[in-house]
Amino acid sequence: MSLVFPFDPNIERASTIPARVYNDPVFLELERERIFARTWQLAGRTDDLREHGQFITVQIENDPIVVLRDGETLRGFYNVCLHRAGPVAQGCGKRNTLQCRYHGWTYSLDGTLRRAPEMQGVQRFDPESMHLVPVQVATWGPLVFVNVDGKAPPLADVLEDLPTRLASFHCESMRYVMRKEWEIACNWKIYVDNYLEGYHVPVVHPGLHKELDYDNYVVEPRRYFSIQHAPLRPIEGGSGDRKYDPSATEAPEAVYAWLFPNMMLNVYLGQMQTNVVLPLGHDRCRVVFEWYAEHPPADAATDPSWTKLLAFSDEIQDEDIEICEIVQRNLRSRVYDRGRYSAARENGVHHFHSLLHEFLT
Ligand code: FES
Ligand SMILES: [Fe+2]
């Protein structure tokens, strides 16, 4: 089976990428090496790294990572002890050193090995010259990202003008509210494909379709991300069962940003939501939503505006999950290999596939 697959940069001529890219586990291995190990991945929240010694741990595909605050500096390391690969940190918390929980080798917060018990007599063993392997760390707003590729472009370069574009939403002053996650029986790319177009909204999301001005739905692909936005549909006659009131605020339009390969950032006035799509296998993924707000509710589970918002979010998510799982099953059919793109509606999907092609082949 070929790991190389065709891709046409001209969407009007292009066919979609072959079904085997979704179905064959070999592509997931390739994606782990060539995509997930080379791109910025969401690791946690700045709120958990405010004080000297605070740390968080995160698994980025095959790589366990620890991120910590050392004075003014955020540092990231592979959470893999230099001795026999024990963990130097677990969960999250606050410590002055990192101590491996296997045989107790101890590292300072800058990653230097400080203490290795009972290693007397071992030749060519110099703790002072031994360091945990570092990874890149960067923040945007309340979010912490890591990149295990030391040669990858800085996060700020990847985000281009996205922070400026989102400046009026004040994301940096938003605080964590809650998290929800789903295990979905589809390849991670099916969920991402589905996120990247509004083409399915009229058929899959009748409720959402009532809210959005579909004719003015725009997708803007950039180098490593894309932005989607759509104005709210004006209310004609009574507001009926509408969820959003377009006349209620002078709100800037909501922005739905996707960052290659697996993260979405949905920003609204006063709140935002991150979605991360994590492969669990070639035909399964976990999707994690985290909500942030400028004025977090005392309890999102009972706050009326949050229960309404979460119910609508669940409705849309359930609709997306159902279609993504059916598509995963159908991609295994012997009659399907490649389809075509709507040039008017699927430029975001085509852009994602162009990056897949660039990184994988
Ligand atoms: S594996 Fe870390 S001290 Fe042995
Ligand atoms: Fe959808």
XYZ file of C-alpha atoms in Angstrom, residues 34-335:
302
model
C 5.193 13.831 11.020
C 2.259 15.894 12.278
C 1.662 15.618 16.035
C 5.401 15.630 16.836
C 5.929 18.742 14.700
C 3.026 21.028 15.557
C 1.888 23.115 18.520
C -0.382 21.147 20.821
C -2.631 22.471 23.563
C -1.136 21.354 26.897
C -3.052 23.201 29.617
C -3.856 26.527 31.216
C -1.695 29.431 32.379
C -3.844 29.519 35.544
C -2.210 26.256 36.645
C 1.297 27.666 36.115
C 1.211 30.991 37.972
C 3.620 30.253 40.824
C 7.228 29.135 40.912
C 7.343 25.347 40.924
C 3.812 24.770 39.651
C 3.705 22.025 37.034
C 1.269 20.206 34.753
C 1.717 16.966 32.831
C 0.231 16.098 29.474
C 0.488 13.269 26.964
C 1.149 14.408 23.387
C 0.562 11.181 21.452
C 3.531 8.936 22.396
C 5.310 11.624 24.368
C 4.644 12.376 28.039
C 5.435 16.025 28.757
C 5.816 18.120 31.911
C 5.437 21.905 31.792
C 6.476 23.992 34.800
C 7.129 27.496 36.011
C 10.714 28.240 37.019
C 10.662 31.861 38.236
C 9.651 34.004 35.267
C 10.147 31.180 32.772
C 7.814 28.454 31.606
C 9.767 25.334 30.747
C 8.752 22.080 29.138
C 10.478 18.694 29.210
C 9.812 15.149 28.177
C 8.473 13.574 31.361
C 10.943 10.722 30.952
C 13.698 10.097 33.466
C 17.211 9.686 32.029
C 17.743 6.582 34.159
C 15.212 3.957 33.083
C 12.379 6.112 31.739
C 10.369 6.628 34.920
C 8.084 9.675 35.285
C 9.677 12.765 36.824
C 6.256 14.321 37.496
C 2.706 13.050 37.823
C -0.608 14.883 37.548
C -0.155 18.520 38.494
C 0.995 20.417 41.558
C 3.841 22.493 42.941
C 7.376 21.338 43.768
C 10.858 22.796 44.057
C 12.434 19.863 42.242
C 11.255 17.036 40.026
C 11.831 13.645 41.588
C 11.448 10.504 39.547
C 9.005 8.155 41.201
C 10.934 5.067 40.199
C 14.365 5.307 41.872
C 14.271 8.905 43.022
C 16.664 10.695 40.702
C 16.051 14.382 41.315
C 16.137 17.203 38.772
C 16.055 20.963 39.285
C 13.328 22.988 37.629
C 15.730 23.850 34.799
C 15.988 20.132 34.024
C 19.509 19.499 35.368
C 20.055 16.231 37.203
C 20.886 17.152 40.805
C 20.879 13.898 42.717
C 21.133 10.256 41.699
C 21.343 7.992 44.746
C 23.838 5.129 44.925
C 25.535 5.788 41.619
C 29.066 5.873 43.173
C 31.658 4.079 41.099
C 29.728 4.442 37.858
C 32.120 5.592 35.156
C 31.569 8.577 32.826
C 28.578 9.623 34.919
C 28.348 13.374 35.462
C 24.926 14.472 36.800
C 25.693 18.203 36.260
C 25.912 17.616 32.512
C 22.709 15.567 32.352
C 19.425 17.295 31.512
C 15.838 16.297 30.905
C 15.149 16.733 27.209
C 13.456 20.114 26.644
C 10.441 20.910 24.449
C 9.175 24.297 23.253
C 6.511 26.009 25.388
C 4.435 29.076 24.501
C 1.219 30.695 25.667
C -1.647 32.510 24.076
C -4.382 34.077 26.259
C -5.174 31.561 29.023
C -3.740 28.622 27.046
C -0.393 26.827 27.241
C 0.982 25.055 24.174
C 3.954 22.751 23.658
C 5.809 21.653 20.560
C 8.136 18.671 20.824
C 9.907 19.735 17.633
C 12.738 22.088 18.577
C 12.912 23.294 14.968
C 9.221 24.107 14.590
C 8.332 27.773 13.970
C 7.374 29.711 17.139
C 3.695 29.685 18.122
C 3.452 33.435 17.457
C 4.531 32.883 13.830
C 2.014 30.090 13.383
C -0.815 32.225 14.787
C 0.082 35.157 12.489
C -2.526 37.887 13.034
C -5.039 35.638 14.831
C -4.319 37.246 18.254
C -4.932 40.726 16.771
C -8.073 39.472 15.131
C -9.313 38.178 18.507
C -8.070 41.148 20.567
C -11.527 42.704 21.036
C -12.758 39.521 22.778
C -10.240 39.861 25.674
C -9.502 36.148 25.775
C -6.487 36.734 28.042
C -8.814 37.733 30.880
C -11.099 34.711 30.467
C -11.001 31.976 33.072
C -11.633 28.265 32.906
C -15.224 27.184 33.549
C -15.644 23.524 32.665
C -14.741 20.593 30.458
C -16.604 17.860 28.623
C -15.276 14.997 26.564
C -16.550 12.419 24.108
C -15.138 9.216 22.661
C -16.140 9.003 19.027
C -15.887 6.017 16.677
C -14.196 7.861 13.834
C -10.740 8.766 12.622
C -9.650 12.129 14.103
C -9.510 13.651 10.609
C -13.197 12.961 9.978
C -14.102 15.104 12.981
C -11.734 17.846 11.783
C -13.046 17.704 8.192
C -16.555 18.075 9.533
C -15.601 21.084 11.668
C -14.019 22.847 8.717
C -17.101 23.396 6.603
C -20.525 24.939 7.048
C -21.776 22.961 4.038
C -23.427 20.376 6.301
C -25.199 22.907 8.525
C -28.540 23.042 6.633
C -28.925 19.245 6.624
C -27.193 18.089 9.837
C -27.951 21.043 12.132
C -31.476 22.375 11.526
C -31.379 24.236 14.864
C -28.084 25.956 14.142
C -29.184 26.724 10.595
C -31.996 28.885 12.038
C -29.381 30.990 13.845
C -26.737 31.497 11.166
C -26.846 33.549 8.028
C -25.725 30.631 5.860
C -25.396 32.734 2.694
C -22.729 34.841 4.355
C -20.793 31.983 5.969
C -17.101 32.488 5.167
C -14.032 30.246 5.563
C -10.630 31.949 5.357
C -7.692 29.565 5.103
C -4.272 30.842 6.192
C -0.905 29.067 6.378
C -1.417 26.842 9.459
C -4.947 27.766 10.529
C -8.263 28.836 9.143
C -11.051 31.040 10.396
C -14.765 30.586 9.851
C -17.399 33.142 10.611
C -21.039 33.753 9.887
C -23.296 36.597 10.961
C -26.400 35.717 12.975
C -29.553 35.552 10.902
C -31.676 38.678 11.372
C -34.869 38.060 13.342
C -38.006 38.502 11.244
C -41.293 38.913 13.118
C -41.227 37.504 16.677
C -38.033 35.981 18.054
C -39.897 32.637 18.348
C -37.567 29.892 19.453
C -34.351 31.624 18.444
C -31.342 30.895 20.679
C -29.348 34.022 19.870
C -30.579 37.568 19.499
C -28.528 39.411 16.859
C -29.824 42.793 18.043
C -28.880 42.190 21.687
C -25.308 43.437 21.445
C -22.891 45.289 19.281
C -20.978 42.034 19.492
C -18.151 41.346 17.126
C -19.034 38.285 15.064
C -18.133 34.959 16.675
C -14.866 33.553 15.320
C -14.317 29.832 14.783
C -10.614 29.263 14.389
C -8.975 25.947 13.649
C -5.296 25.411 14.260
C -3.569 22.640 12.326
C -3.822 19.801 13.032
C -6.302 19.138 15.831
C -7.409 22.194 17.771
C -10.360 24.540 17.462
C -10.909 27.832 19.219
C -14.469 29.128 19.205
C -14.584 32.696 20.467
C -17.738 34.631 21.326
C -18.372 37.825 23.246
C -17.516 37.069 26.883
C -16.687 33.388 26.426
C -14.694 30.958 24.400
C -14.322 27.245 23.964
C -11.395 25.065 22.944
C -11.937 21.730 21.172
C -9.085 19.266 20.909
C -9.315 16.106 18.814
C -7.043 13.324 20.065
C -6.558 10.103 18.096
C -7.169 6.977 20.187
C -6.601 4.636 17.265
C -7.061 4.902 13.520
C -10.857 4.693 13.877
C -11.447 6.272 17.281
C -10.817 9.661 18.774
C -11.457 11.642 21.926
C -12.821 15.161 21.624
C -12.309 17.483 24.580
C -14.233 20.745 24.934
C -13.158 23.310 27.530
C -15.115 26.476 28.201
C -13.703 29.802 29.413
C -15.553 32.977 30.354
C -14.791 36.557 31.230
C -17.281 36.284 34.096
C -17.416 32.603 35.036
C -20.740 31.462 36.528
C -20.791 30.299 40.158
C -21.969 26.909 38.913
C -22.302 26.251 35.186
C -24.542 23.237 35.859
C -27.268 25.411 37.400
C -26.684 28.830 35.826
C -29.643 29.356 33.430
C -27.671 30.996 30.611
C -24.988 28.288 30.809
C -27.434 25.388 30.885
C -29.067 26.843 27.774
C -25.710 27.293 26.056
C -24.541 23.782 26.989
C -27.794 22.175 25.839
C -27.423 23.832 22.433
C -23.764 22.807 22.254
C -24.747 19.184 23.072
C -27.433 19.205 20.411
C -24.917 20.266 17.748
C -22.234 17.901 19.028
C -24.631 14.913 19.002
C -25.577 15.720 15.422
C -21.905 15.943 14.411
C -20.964 12.705 16.189
C -23.740 10.775 14.513
C -22.716 11.853 10.997
C -18.970 11.419 11.661
C -19.459 7.830 12.873
C -21.563 6.952 9.819
C -18.935 8.458 7.503
C -16.226 6.391 9.231
C -18.204 3.204 8.575
C -18.917 4.196 4.978
C -15.283 5.014 4.230
C -14.617 1.280 4.624
C -17.053 0.458 1.833
C -15.436 -1.111 -1.211
C -17.202 1.341 -3.521
